[in-house]
Each structure stands twice: as structure tokens, then as C-alpha cells.
JSON list of C-alpha atoms in Angstrom, two decimals:
[
{"chain": "O", "resi": 1, "resn": "MET", "atom": "CA", "xyz": [0.04, -0.02, 0.00]},
{"chain": "O", "resi": 2, "resn": "ALA", "atom": "CA", "xyz": [2.73, 2.41, 0.87]},
{"chain": "O", "resi": 3, "resn": "ALA", "atom": "CA", "xyz": [4.32, 1.57, -2.31]},
{"chain": "O", "resi": 4, "resn": "LYS", "atom": "CA", "xyz": [1.54, 2.41, -4.63]},
{"chain": "O", "resi": 5, "resn": "ALA", "atom": "CA", "xyz": [1.06, 5.83, -2.46]},
{"chain": "O", "resi": 6, "resn": "LEU", "atom": "CA", "xyz": [4.99, 6.69, -3.52]},
{"chain": "O", "resi": 7, "resn": "LEU", "atom": "CA", "xyz": [4.28, 5.59, -6.90]},
{"chain": "O", "resi": 8, "resn": "LEU", "atom": "CA", "xyz": [1.29, 7.82, -7.29]},
{"chain": "O", "resi": 9, "resn": "LEU", "atom": "CA", "xyz": [3.05, 10.89, -5.35]},
{"chain": "O", "resi": 10, "resn": "ALA", "atom": "CA", "xyz": [6.11, 10.68, -7.96]},
{"chain": "O", "resi": 11, "resn": "ALA", "atom": "CA", "xyz": [3.39, 10.73, -10.77]},
{"chain": "O", "resi": 12, "resn": "ALA", "atom": "CA", "xyz": [2.02, 13.74, -9.41]},
{"chain": "O", "resi": 13, "resn": "SER", "atom": "CA", "xyz": [4.96, 15.44, -9.06]},
{"chain": "O", "resi": 14, "resn": "HIS", "atom": "CA", "xyz": [6.36, 15.02, -12.44]},
{"chain": "O", "resi": 15, "resn": "ALA", "atom": "CA", "xyz": [3.14, 16.07, -13.80]},
{"chain": "O", "resi": 16, "resn": "PHE", "atom": "CA", "xyz": [3.07, 19.47, -12.14]},
{"chain": "O", "resi": 17, "resn": "ILE", "atom": "CA", "xyz": [7.03, 20.37, -11.98]},
{"chain": "O", "resi": 18, "resn": "THR", "atom": "CA", "xyz": [8.53, 21.26, -15.69]},
{"chain": "O", "resi": 19, "resn": "PRO", "atom": "CA", "xyz": [11.76, 19.34, -16.20]},
{"chain": "O", "resi": 20, "resn": "VAL", "atom": "CA", "xyz": [14.81, 21.62, -16.42]},
{"chain": "O", "resi": 21, "resn": "ARG", "atom": "CA", "xyz": [16.11, 21.85, -20.17]},
{"chain": "O", "resi": 22, "resn": "ARG", "atom": "CA", "xyz": [19.57, 21.36, -20.57]},
{"chain": "O", "resi": 23, "resn": "LEU", "atom": "CA", "xyz": [21.54, 24.34, -22.15]},
{"chain": "O", "resi": 24, "resn": "ARG", "atom": "CA", "xyz": [23.41, 24.09, -25.08]},
{"chain": "O", "resi": 25, "resn": "PRO", "atom": "CA", "xyz": [27.04, 24.92, -24.94]},
{"chain": "O", "resi": 26, "resn": "MET", "atom": "CA", "xyz": [27.69, 28.71, -25.90]},
{"chain": "O", "resi": 27, "resn": "GLN", "atom": "CA", "xyz": [29.35, 28.38, -29.68]},
{"chain": "O", "resi": 28, "resn": "PRO", "atom": "CA", "xyz": [32.70, 30.32, -30.02]},
{"chain": "O", "resi": 29, "resn": "LEU", "atom": "CA", "xyz": [32.64, 33.89, -31.58]},
{"chain": "O", "resi": 30, "resn": "ARG", "atom": "CA", "xyz": [34.08, 33.69, -35.07]},
{"chain": "O", "resi": 31, "resn": "ALA", "atom": "CA", "xyz": [36.39, 36.24, -35.84]},
{"chain": "O", "resi": 32, "resn": "VAL", "atom": "CA", "xyz": [35.61, 38.10, -39.13]},
{"chain": "O", "resi": 33, "resn": "PRO", "atom": "CA", "xyz": [38.33, 37.94, -41.66]},
{"chain": "O", "resi": 34, "resn": "LEU", "atom": "CA", "xyz": [40.67, 41.32, -42.13]},
{"chain": "O", "resi": 35, "resn": "ASP", "atom": "CA", "xyz": [40.25, 40.90, -46.01]},
{"chain": "O", "resi": 36, "resn": "ALA", "atom": "CA", "xyz": [36.32, 41.02, -45.46]},
{"chain": "O", "resi": 37, "resn": "ILE", "atom": "CA", "xyz": [36.89, 44.25, -43.59]},
{"chain": "O", "resi": 38, "resn": "GLU", "atom": "CA", "xyz": [39.25, 45.57, -46.28]},
{"chain": "O", "resi": 39, "resn": "LEU", "atom": "CA", "xyz": [37.05, 44.57, -48.97]},
{"chain": "O", "resi": 40, "resn": "THR", "atom": "CA", "xyz": [34.00, 46.25, -47.34]},
{"chain": "O", "resi": 41, "resn": "THR", "atom": "CA", "xyz": [35.83, 49.24, -46.61]},
{"chain": "O", "resi": 42, "resn": "HIS", "atom": "CA", "xyz": [37.29, 49.35, -50.21]},
{"chain": "O", "resi": 43, "resn": "THR", "atom": "CA", "xyz": [33.54, 48.93, -51.58]},
{"chain": "O", "resi": 44, "resn": "LEU", "atom": "CA", "xyz": [32.18, 51.66, -49.60]},
{"chain": "O", "resi": 45, "resn": "ALA", "atom": "CA", "xyz": [35.14, 54.21, -50.32]},
{"chain": "O", "resi": 46, "resn": "ALA", "atom": "CA", "xyz": [34.62, 53.12, -54.03]},
{"chain": "O", "resi": 47, "resn": "ASN", "atom": "CA", "xyz": [30.65, 53.94, -53.92]},
{"chain": "O", "resi": 48, "resn": "SER", "atom": "CA", "xyz": [31.47, 57.09, -52.34]},
{"chain": "O", "resi": 49, "resn": "ALA", "atom": "CA", "xyz": [34.12, 58.34, -54.81]},
{"chain": "O", "resi": 50, "resn": "LEU", "atom": "CA", "xyz": [31.80, 57.28, -57.47]},
{"chain": "O", "resi": 51, "resn": "THR", "atom": "CA", "xyz": [28.94, 59.40, -56.02]},
{"chain": "O", "resi": 52, "resn": "SER", "atom": "CA", "xyz": [31.22, 62.45, -55.77]},
{"chain": "O", "resi": 53, "resn": "THR", "atom": "CA", "xyz": [32.43, 62.03, -59.61]},
{"chain": "O", "resi": 54, "resn": "ALA", "atom": "CA", "xyz": [28.63, 61.62, -60.42]},
{"chain": "O", "resi": 55, "resn": "ASP", "atom": "CA", "xyz": [27.79, 65.08, -58.74]},
{"chain": "O", "resi": 56, "resn": "GLU", "atom": "CA", "xyz": [30.81, 66.65, -60.33]},
{"chain": "O", "resi": 57, "resn": "LEU", "atom": "CA", "xyz": [30.08, 65.22, -63.47]},
{"chain": "O", "resi": 58, "resn": "ALA", "atom": "CA", "xyz": [26.33, 66.47, -63.43]},
{"chain": "O", "resi": 59, "resn": "GLY", "atom": "CA", "xyz": [27.42, 69.79, -62.24]},
{"chain": "O", "resi": 60, "resn": "SER", "atom": "CA", "xyz": [29.82, 70.18, -65.19]},
{"chain": "O", "resi": 61, "resn": "LEU", "atom": "CA", "xyz": [27.43, 69.14, -67.57]},
{"chain": "O", "resi": 62, "resn": "PHE", "atom": "CA", "xyz": [24.63, 71.45, -66.25]},
{"chain": "O", "resi": 63, "resn": "GLY", "atom": "CA", "xyz": [26.88, 74.31, -66.65]},
{"chain": "O", "resi": 64, "resn": "ALA", "atom": "CA", "xyz": [28.04, 73.61, -70.09]},
{"chain": "O", "resi": 65, "resn": "SER", "atom": "CA", "xyz": [24.51, 73.22, -71.30]},
{"chain": "O", "resi": 66, "resn": "LEU", "atom": "CA", "xyz": [23.73, 76.61, -70.59]},
{"chain": "O", "resi": 67, "resn": "LEU", "atom": "CA", "xyz": [25.63, 78.10, -73.60]},
{"chain": "O", "resi": 68, "resn": "PRO", "atom": "CA", "xyz": [23.62, 76.02, -76.08]},
{"chain": "O", "resi": 69, "resn": "TRP", "atom": "CA", "xyz": [20.68, 77.16, -74.30]},
{"chain": "O", "resi": 70, "resn": "LEU", "atom": "CA", "xyz": [21.33, 80.73, -74.57]},
{"chain": "O", "resi": 71, "resn": "ALA", "atom": "CA", "xyz": [21.73, 80.55, -78.30]},
{"chain": "O", "resi": 72, "resn": "MET", "atom": "CA", "xyz": [18.50, 79.05, -78.75]},
{"chain": "O", "resi": 73, "resn": "LEU", "atom": "CA", "xyz": [17.01, 82.06, -76.48]},
{"chain": "O", "resi": 74, "resn": "TYR", "atom": "CA", "xyz": [19.08, 84.08, -79.15]},
{"chain": "O", "resi": 75, "resn": "TRP", "atom": "CA", "xyz": [17.15, 82.56, -81.88]},
{"chain": "O", "resi": 76, "resn": "LEU", "atom": "CA", "xyz": [14.02, 82.48, -80.51]},
{"chain": "O", "resi": 77, "resn": "LYS", "atom": "CA", "xyz": [14.05, 86.47, -80.06]},
{"chain": "O", "resi": 78, "resn": "HIS", "atom": "CA", "xyz": [15.32, 87.12, -83.43]},
{"chain": "O", "resi": 79, "resn": "PRO", "atom": "CA", "xyz": [12.85, 89.00, -85.52]},
{"chain": "O", "resi": 80, "resn": "LYS", "atom": "CA", "xyz": [13.02, 86.93, -88.48]},
{"chain": "O", "resi": 81, "resn": "THR", "atom": "CA", "xyz": [11.99, 83.70, -85.99]},
{"chain": "O", "resi": 82, "resn": "GLN", "atom": "CA", "xyz": [8.83, 85.23, -85.17]},
{"chain": "O", "resi": 83, "resn": "ALA", "atom": "CA", "xyz": [8.57, 83.16, -81.92]},
{"chain": "O", "resi": 84, "resn": "PRO", "atom": "CA", "xyz": [5.24, 83.41, -80.00]},
{"chain": "O", "resi": 85, "resn": "LYS", "atom": "CA", "xyz": [5.70, 85.43, -77.07]},
{"chain": "O", "resi": 86, "resn": "GLY", "atom": "CA", "xyz": [4.26, 83.02, -74.58]},
{"chain": "O", "resi": 87, "resn": "VAL", "atom": "CA", "xyz": [6.99, 80.39, -75.84]},
{"chain": "O", "resi": 88, "resn": "CYS", "atom": "CA", "xyz": [9.73, 82.71, -75.69]},
{"chain": "O", "resi": 89, "resn": "PHE", "atom": "CA", "xyz": [8.99, 83.73, -72.09]},
{"chain": "O", "resi": 90, "resn": "GLY", "atom": "CA", "xyz": [8.05, 80.17, -71.26]},
{"chain": "O", "resi": 91, "resn": "LEU", "atom": "CA", "xyz": [11.78, 78.99, -72.39]},
{"chain": "O", "resi": 92, "resn": "THR", "atom": "CA", "xyz": [13.56, 81.99, -71.22]},
{"chain": "O", "resi": 93, "resn": "TYR", "atom": "CA", "xyz": [12.10, 81.65, -67.62]},
{"chain": "O", "resi": 94, "resn": "LEU", "atom": "CA", "xyz": [13.83, 78.02, -67.28]},
{"chain": "O", "resi": 95, "resn": "LEU", "atom": "CA", "xyz": [16.73, 80.76, -66.38]},
{"chain": "O", "resi": 96, "resn": "ALA", "atom": "CA", "xyz": [14.84, 81.07, -63.04]},
{"chain": "O", "resi": 97, "resn": "PHE", "atom": "CA", "xyz": [15.33, 77.45, -62.42]},
{"chain": "O", "resi": 98, "resn": "VAL", "atom": "CA", "xyz": [19.08, 77.61, -63.15]},
{"chain": "O", "resi": 99, "resn": "PHE", "atom": "CA", "xyz": [19.63, 80.90, -61.23]},
{"chain": "O", "resi": 100, "resn": "GLY", "atom": "CA", "xyz": [17.87, 79.39, -58.49]},
{"chain": "O", "resi": 101, "resn": "SER", "atom": "CA", "xyz": [19.71, 75.88, -58.43]},
{"chain": "O", "resi": 102, "resn": "ILE", "atom": "CA", "xyz": [23.05, 77.56, -58.01]},
{"chain": "O", "resi": 103, "resn": "PRO", "atom": "CA", "xyz": [22.33, 79.47, -54.53]},
{"chain": "O", "resi": 104, "resn": "ALA", "atom": "CA", "xyz": [20.35, 76.23, -53.63]},
{"chain": "O", "resi": 105, "resn": "ALA", "atom": "CA", "xyz": [23.28, 73.95, -54.54]},
{"chain": "O", "resi": 106, "resn": "ILE", "atom": "CA", "xyz": [26.09, 76.54, -52.82]},
{"chain": "O", "resi": 107, "resn": "GLY", "atom": "CA", "xyz": [23.65, 76.50, -49.82]},
{"chain": "O", "resi": 108, "resn": "ALA", "atom": "CA", "xyz": [23.63, 72.52, -49.49]},
{"chain": "O", "resi": 109, "resn": "GLY", "atom": "CA", "xyz": [27.18, 72.35, -49.54]},
{"chain": "O", "resi": 110, "resn": "ALA", "atom": "CA", "xyz": [28.33, 75.10, -47.35]},
{"chain": "O", "resi": 111, "resn": "LEU", "atom": "CA", "xyz": [25.54, 74.30, -44.73]},
{"chain": "O", "resi": 112, "resn": "TYR", "atom": "CA", "xyz": [25.56, 70.38, -44.74]},
{"chain": "O", "resi": 113, "resn": "GLY", "atom": "CA", "xyz": [28.86, 69.25, -46.99]},
{"chain": "O", "resi": 114, "resn": "ALA", "atom": "CA", "xyz": [26.24, 67.57, -49.27]},
{"chain": "O", "resi": 115, "resn": "SER", "atom": "CA", "xyz": [25.25, 67.96, -52.91]},
{"chain": "O", "resi": 116, "resn": "LEU", "atom": "CA", "xyz": [21.61, 69.80, -53.53]},
{"chain": "O", "resi": 117, "resn": "ALA", "atom": "CA", "xyz": [20.17, 66.32, -54.12]},
{"chain": "O", "resi": 118, "resn": "ASP", "atom": "CA", "xyz": [21.10, 65.36, -50.44]},
{"chain": "O", "resi": 119, "resn": "ALA", "atom": "CA", "xyz": [19.03, 68.41, -49.23]},
{"chain": "O", "resi": 120, "resn": "ASP", "atom": "CA", "xyz": [15.61, 67.63, -49.86]},
{"chain": "O", "resi": 121, "resn": "TRP", "atom": "CA", "xyz": [13.94, 70.85, -48.76]},
{"chain": "O", "resi": 122, "resn": "LEU", "atom": "CA", "xyz": [16.44, 72.79, -51.22]},
{"chain": "O", "resi": 123, "resn": "HIS", "atom": "CA", "xyz": [16.14, 70.13, -54.20]},
{"chain": "O", "resi": 124, "resn": "GLY", "atom": "CA", "xyz": [12.24, 70.41, -54.06]},
{"chain": "O", "resi": 125, "resn": "ALA", "atom": "CA", "xyz": [12.26, 73.96, -54.03]},
{"chain": "O", "resi": 126, "resn": "ALA", "atom": "CA", "xyz": [14.62, 74.47, -56.63]},
{"chain": "O", "resi": 127, "resn": "GLU", "atom": "CA", "xyz": [12.90, 71.46, -58.72]},
{"chain": "O", "resi": 128, "resn": "SER", "atom": "CA", "xyz": [9.36, 73.55, -58.47]},
{"chain": "O", "resi": 129, "resn": "LEU", "atom": "CA", "xyz": [10.97, 76.31, -60.62]},
{"chain": "O", "resi": 130, "resn": "LEU", "atom": "CA", "xyz": [11.71, 73.83, -63.35]},
{"chain": "O", "resi": 131, "resn": "ALA", "atom": "CA", "xyz": [8.10, 72.42, -63.33]},
{"chain": "O", "resi": 132, "resn": "ALA", "atom": "CA", "xyz": [6.66, 75.55, -63.05]},
{"chain": "O", "resi": 133, "resn": "THR", "atom": "CA", "xyz": [8.71, 76.69, -66.63]},
{"chain": "O", "resi": 134, "resn": "ASN", "atom": "CA", "xyz": [7.38, 73.19, -68.20]},
{"chain": "O", "resi": 135, "resn": "CYS", "atom": "CA", "xyz": [4.33, 74.09, -67.38]},
{"chain": "O", "resi": 136, "resn": "VAL", "atom": "CA", "xyz": [4.57, 77.81, -68.81]},
{"chain": "O", "resi": 137, "resn": "VAL", "atom": "CA", "xyz": [6.19, 76.30, -72.15]},
{"chain": "O", "resi": 138, "resn": "VAL", "atom": "CA", "xyz": [3.24, 73.78, -72.30]},
{"chain": "O", "resi": 139, "resn": "LEU", "atom": "CA", "xyz": [0.71, 76.60, -71.97]},
{"chain": "O", "resi": 140, "resn": "GLY", "atom": "CA", "xyz": [2.97, 78.75, -74.48]},
{"chain": "O", "resi": 141, "resn": "PHE", "atom": "CA", "xyz": [2.60, 76.19, -77.23]},
{"chain": "O", "resi": 142, "resn": "ARG", "atom": "CA", "xyz": [-0.93, 75.51, -76.42]},
{"chain": "O", "resi": 143, "resn": "ASP", "atom": "CA", "xyz": [-1.92, 79.32, -76.98]},
{"chain": "O", "resi": 144, "resn": "ALA", "atom": "CA", "xyz": [0.37, 79.53, -80.20]},
{"chain": "O", "resi": 145, "resn": "LEU", "atom": "CA", "xyz": [-1.57, 76.66, -82.08]},
{"chain": "O", "resi": 146, "resn": "ALA", "atom": "CA", "xyz": [-4.81, 77.91, -80.54]},
{"chain": "O", "resi": 147, "resn": "GLY", "atom": "CA", "xyz": [-4.05, 81.28, -82.44]},
{"chain": "O", "resi": 148, "resn": "LYS", "atom": "CA", "xyz": [-3.72, 83.33, -79.42]},
{"chain": "O", "resi": 149, "resn": "ASP", "atom": "CA", "xyz": [-0.78, 84.55, -77.62]},
{"chain": "O", "resi": 150, "resn": "ASP", "atom": "CA", "xyz": [-1.28, 86.04, -73.77]},
{"chain": "O", "resi": 151, "resn": "PRO", "atom": "CA", "xyz": [2.37, 86.10, -72.11]},
{"chain": "O", "resi": 152, "resn": "ASP", "atom": "CA", "xyz": [1.27, 88.45, -69.52]},
{"chain": "O", "resi": 153, "resn": "ARG", "atom": "CA", "xyz": [-1.03, 85.79, -68.21]},
{"chain": "O", "resi": 154, "resn": "LEU", "atom": "CA", "xyz": [1.83, 83.53, -68.39]},
{"chain": "O", "resi": 155, "resn": "ARG", "atom": "CA", "xyz": [4.19, 86.21, -66.68]},
{"chain": "O", "resi": 156, "resn": "THR", "atom": "CA", "xyz": [1.63, 86.40, -63.76]},
{"chain": "O", "resi": 157, "resn": "ALA", "atom": "CA", "xyz": [1.65, 82.43, -63.29]},
{"chain": "O", "resi": 158, "resn": "ALA", "atom": "CA", "xyz": [5.45, 82.27, -63.23]},
{"chain": "O", "resi": 159, "resn": "THR", "atom": "CA", "xyz": [5.70, 85.24, -60.96]},
{"chain": "O", "resi": 160, "resn": "TYR", "atom": "CA", "xyz": [3.37, 83.66, -58.48]},
{"chain": "O", "resi": 161, "resn": "TRP", "atom": "CA", "xyz": [4.99, 80.13, -58.62]},
{"chain": "O", "resi": 162, "resn": "ALA", "atom": "CA", "xyz": [8.51, 81.66, -57.92]},
{"chain": "O", "resi": 163, "resn": "GLY", "atom": "CA", "xyz": [7.00, 83.00, -54.99]},
{"chain": "O", "resi": 164, "resn": "PHE", "atom": "CA", "xyz": [5.80, 79.75, -53.74]},
{"chain": "O", "resi": 165, "resn": "ALA", "atom": "CA", "xyz": [9.20, 78.40, -54.20]},
{"chain": "O", "resi": 166, "resn": "ILE", "atom": "CA", "xyz": [10.98, 80.43, -52.09]},
{"chain": "O", "resi": 167, "resn": "LEU", "atom": "CA", "xyz": [8.11, 80.76, -49.53]},
{"chain": "O", "resi": 168, "resn": "SER", "atom": "CA", "xyz": [8.17, 76.70, -49.42]},
{"chain": "O", "resi": 169, "resn": "CYS", "atom": "CA", "xyz": [11.99, 77.33, -48.13]},
{"chain": "O", "resi": 170, "resn": "PHE", "atom": "CA", "xyz": [10.89, 79.79, -45.45]},
{"chain": "O", "resi": 171, "resn": "VAL", "atom": "CA", "xyz": [8.04, 77.27, -44.36]},
{"chain": "O", "resi": 172, "resn": "VAL", "atom": "CA", "xyz": [10.89, 74.80, -43.72]},
{"chain": "O", "resi": 173, "resn": "VAL", "atom": "CA", "xyz": [12.98, 76.86, -41.77]},
{"chain": "O", "resi": 174, "resn": "ALA", "atom": "CA", "xyz": [9.93, 78.25, -39.55]},
{"chain": "O", "resi": 175, "resn": "GLY", "atom": "CA", "xyz": [9.28, 74.75, -38.79]},
{"chain": "O", "resi": 176, "resn": "ASN", "atom": "CA", "xyz": [12.55, 74.51, -37.25]},
{"chain": "O", "resi": 177, "resn": "LEU", "atom": "CA", "xyz": [11.73, 77.41, -34.43]},
{"chain": "O", "resi": 178, "resn": "MET", "atom": "CA", "xyz": [13.14, 80.23, -36.69]},
{"chain": "O", "resi": 179, "resn": "THR", "atom": "CA", "xyz": [16.58, 78.91, -35.88]},
{"chain": "O", "resi": 180, "resn": "MET", "atom": "CA", "xyz": [17.55, 79.29, -39.45]},
{"chain": "O", "resi": 181, "resn": "ASP", "atom": "CA", "xyz": [19.33, 75.52, -38.89]},
{"chain": "O", "resi": 182, "resn": "ALA", "atom": "CA", "xyz": [17.11, 73.45, -41.10]},
{"chain": "O", "resi": 183, "resn": "ALA", "atom": "CA", "xyz": [18.28, 69.85, -41.08]},
{"chain": "O", "resi": 184, "resn": "ALA", "atom": "CA", "xyz": [19.82, 68.80, -44.24]},
{"chain": "O", "resi": 185, "resn": "HIS", "atom": "CA", "xyz": [17.38, 65.88, -45.16]},
{"chain": "O", "resi": 186, "resn": "ALA", "atom": "CA", "xyz": [14.19, 68.13, -43.88]},
{"chain": "O", "resi": 187, "resn": "PRO", "atom": "CA", "xyz": [11.65, 67.07, -46.18]},
{"chain": "O", "resi": 188, "resn": "TRP", "atom": "CA", "xyz": [10.22, 69.94, -48.62]},
{"chain": "O", "resi": 189, "resn": "LEU", "atom": "CA", "xyz": [6.36, 70.93, -47.97]},
{"chain": "O", "resi": 190, "resn": "ASN", "atom": "CA", "xyz": [6.88, 68.95, -44.61]},
{"chain": "O", "resi": 191, "resn": "GLY", "atom": "CA", "xyz": [6.85, 65.49, -46.48]},
{"chain": "O", "resi": 192, "resn": "VAL", "atom": "CA", "xyz": [3.52, 65.51, -47.15]},
{"chain": "O", "resi": 193, "resn": "GLY", "atom": "CA", "xyz": [1.94, 62.12, -48.08]},
{"chain": "O", "resi": 194, "resn": "ASN", "atom": "CA", "xyz": [5.28, 60.26, -46.85]},
{"chain": "O", "resi": 195, "resn": "LEU", "atom": "CA", "xyz": [4.76, 56.76, -45.82]},
{"chain": "O", "resi": 196, "resn": "ASP", "atom": "CA", "xyz": [5.34, 56.21, -41.78]},
{"chain": "O", "resi": 197, "resn": "ASN", "atom": "CA", "xyz": [7.46, 53.38, -40.69]},
{"chain": "O", "resi": 198, "resn": "VAL", "atom": "CA", "xyz": [9.30, 52.60, -44.29]},
{"chain": "O", "resi": 199, "resn": "ASN", "atom": "CA", "xyz": [12.74, 51.57, -43.79]},
{"chain": "O", "resi": 200, "resn": "GLU", "atom": "CA", "xyz": [14.62, 54.20, -46.44]},
{"chain": "O", "resi": 201, "resn": "PRO", "atom": "CA", "xyz": [17.83, 55.91, -46.68]},
{"chain": "O", "resi": 202, "resn": "ILE", "atom": "CA", "xyz": [18.22, 59.14, -44.55]},
{"chain": "O", "resi": 203, "resn": "ASN", "atom": "CA", "xyz": [18.63, 60.59, -48.02]},
{"chain": "O", "resi": 204, "resn": "ALA", "atom": "CA", "xyz": [15.79, 59.73, -49.77]},
{"chain": "O", "resi": 205, "resn": "LEU", "atom": "CA", "xyz": [13.52, 62.02, -51.67]},
{"chain": "O", "resi": 206, "resn": "SER", "atom": "CA", "xyz": [10.21, 63.14, -49.83]},
{"chain": "O", "resi": 207, "resn": "ILE", "atom": "CA", "xyz": [6.78, 62.28, -51.68]},
{"chain": "O", "resi": 208, "resn": "PRO", "atom": "CA", "xyz": [6.43, 66.25, -52.69]},
{"chain": "O", "resi": 209, "resn": "THR", "atom": "CA", "xyz": [9.81, 66.01, -54.23]},
{"chain": "O", "resi": 210, "resn": "TRP", "atom": "CA", "xyz": [9.46, 62.59, -56.29]},
{"chain": "O", "resi": 211, "resn": "ILE", "atom": "CA", "xyz": [5.92, 64.32, -57.41]},
{"chain": "O", "resi": 212, "resn": "ILE", "atom": "CA", "xyz": [7.56, 67.56, -58.45]},
{"chain": "O", "resi": 213, "resn": "HIS", "atom": "CA", "xyz": [10.35, 65.30, -60.35]},
{"chain": "O", "resi": 214, "resn": "THR", "atom": "CA", "xyz": [7.96, 63.21, -62.29]},
{"chain": "O", "resi": 215, "resn": "SER", "atom": "CA", "xyz": [5.51, 66.03, -63.57]},
{"chain": "O", "resi": 216, "resn": "SER", "atom": "CA", "xyz": [8.52, 68.16, -64.60]},
{"chain": "O", "resi": 217, "resn": "LEU", "atom": "CA", "xyz": [9.30, 65.07, -66.57]},
{"chain": "O", "resi": 218, "resn": "VAL", "atom": "CA", "xyz": [5.89, 64.64, -68.19]},
{"chain": "O", "resi": 219, "resn": "GLU", "atom": "CA", "xyz": [5.29, 68.27, -68.60]},
{"chain": "O", "resi": 220, "resn": "TRP", "atom": "CA", "xyz": [8.30, 68.69, -70.65]},
{"chain": "O", "resi": 221, "resn": "LEU", "atom": "CA", "xyz": [7.52, 65.79, -72.83]},
{"chain": "O", "resi": 222, "resn": "VAL", "atom": "CA", "xyz": [4.07, 67.37, -73.50]},
{"chain": "O", "resi": 223, "resn": "ALA", "atom": "CA", "xyz": [5.91, 70.62, -73.98]},
{"chain": "O", "resi": 224, "resn": "MET", "atom": "CA", "xyz": [8.19, 68.93, -76.73]},
{"chain": "O", "resi": 225, "resn": "GLY", "atom": "CA", "xyz": [5.24, 67.07, -78.60]},
{"chain": "O", "resi": 226, "resn": "LEU", "atom": "CA", "xyz": [3.30, 70.41, -78.58]},
{"chain": "O", "resi": 227, "resn": "ALA", "atom": "CA", "xyz": [6.39, 72.33, -80.12]},
{"chain": "O", "resi": 228, "resn": "TRP", "atom": "CA", "xyz": [6.59, 69.02, -82.90]},
{"chain": "O", "resi": 229, "resn": "ARG", "atom": "CA", "xyz": [3.00, 70.05, -83.75]},
{"chain": "O", "resi": 230, "resn": "TYR", "atom": "CA", "xyz": [3.47, 73.71, -84.01]},
{"chain": "O", "resi": 231, "resn": "ALA", "atom": "CA", "xyz": [6.70, 73.07, -86.79]},
{"chain": "O", "resi": 232, "resn": "ASP", "atom": "CA", "xyz": [3.94, 71.02, -88.68]},
{"chain": "O", "resi": 233, "resn": "VAL", "atom": "CA", "xyz": [1.44, 73.44, -88.31]},
{"chain": "O", "resi": 234, "resn": "ILE", "atom": "CA", "xyz": [3.45, 76.53, -89.51]},
{"chain": "O", "resi": 235, "resn": "GLY", "atom": "CA", "xyz": [5.48, 74.74, -91.86]},
{"chain": "O", "resi": 236, "resn": "ARG", "atom": "CA", "xyz": [8.66, 75.24, -90.46]},
{"chain": "O", "resi": 237, "resn": "LYS", "atom": "CA", "xyz": [10.81, 72.12, -89.63]},
{"chain": "O", "resi": 238, "resn": "GLU", "atom": "CA", "xyz": [13.76, 74.19, -87.63]},
{"chain": "O", "resi": 239, "resn": "TRP", "atom": "CA", "xyz": [11.12, 74.36, -84.67]},
{"chain": "O", "resi": 240, "resn": "LYS", "atom": "CA", "xyz": [11.43, 70.81, -84.27]},
{"chain": "O", "resi": 241, "resn": "GLY", "atom": "CA", "xyz": [15.21, 71.51, -83.28]},
{"chain": "O", "resi": 242, "resn": "VAL", "atom": "CA", "xyz": [13.75, 72.86, -80.10]},
{"chain": "O", "resi": 243, "resn": "THR", "atom": "CA", "xyz": [13.06, 69.08, -79.14]},
{"chain": "O", "resi": 244, "resn": "TRP", "atom": "CA", "xyz": [16.72, 68.31, -79.04]}
]
């Protein structure tokens, strides 16, 4: 009888007491080979050098493209060309983007030691001037095809947009408690529409900057399509050269 009681007690204790698991011995830490560290270091250095070279090349091409553009503007303004005033103003207004991008790029380098593409709030504001230019060019060609020319309306719209681009910069600065110390990667227009909890690089473009990039490209394609059509309507093939 006593033996049965002891067996029942042992079974009950085994049911309610969790057995202790045996811990596996710790695996020794493996040392990272020096070759792998050196390879990673060289890769990062090469990527940094490639980025710097690309930025320098882009800056050189940007400056070199100014002379052909000025030559085209001279052709547009020549009396024999008889260019529509709205188109002439729109293509001339691109200089606002050029002279707006230069101080923005200088500011990004002086304030943050970064390229303009890495300073989102300056990048977006400068790029918005290009989008405004392309819109004005589209409207200029559209008016010319419709047989009307109203450059004053386009000048007014362009002036308002330039004011908006400048104001957007002050909004970012004001959002930093008026310390005039806006962060390098502060999003343009406060990053309206940015996705939360998304793992992105710190210098990723904000949604507003992506939108302005995409819209400026689409607008330019539309403008060049209208320029091609305008050349066919007036029977002057040299206008197709504007698209190149």
C-alpha cells in the first residue's frame, strides 16, 4: 500500500514540475577575416568616390548646357524667327530654375557639406521652378496652336510660382523654430504624403519632391510634343530642333 502511494506521489510531482532543459554550450565567436573588412571598406570608399564623381559630372554638364540654351534663346528672340511671345517667355523663364539652383547647391554644400540632391527641402524648392517653367512652355505652345498669344497671363502665373518656391523654403526654416538651422534632410513641404514606418535611406527624397520630379518630366514631354506639332502647323521644320 505504501509503495503504491509513493508511485502516485511521484507521478503527480512529475506532472506538475517542469523538467529543466539542458542548455547548449555557447558557440565560440568567429572572428571576421581582415580581408572581408578591407573589402567592405574599399567598397564603401569606391561607392563614395563614384557618387562624388557623378555629382561633379552632373554639375559640369549642367553648366555646359547653359551656352547652347542661351544660343537657342537668341534664335527665339530674333525678329525673323517670329516666335510666339508666350513660348519665348516660357523657355526664357528656365533661367529662373538655373539661377535658383545655383545658390541652392552652394547652400547645400556650405551648410551641410552635401550635394543639392541630398538636401531635400532645397532640392524640392529648386526643382519646383523647373516644373513651373515646363508648365509655362506647355501653355505657351498651346496658346500658339490656338491662335492666341497672352504672355502677360503666363508671366503672372510664373511670378506667383516663383514666390511659392521661395516661400516653401521659409516654411521649412520656420518649422525649425526660426533657428535658421533646418536639417539637411528636412522634407520639402513637410513631407506631405510620406509613408510612415518605411525603412528608407536618410537622404531618400520626400513624396512632394518625387511628385515635382515626375510632373516636370511629364510636362516637358508634353511641351516637346506640342513644339513638334507647332512646327508642322506653321510649316517650319526648324522648330523641331527645339525638341533636341
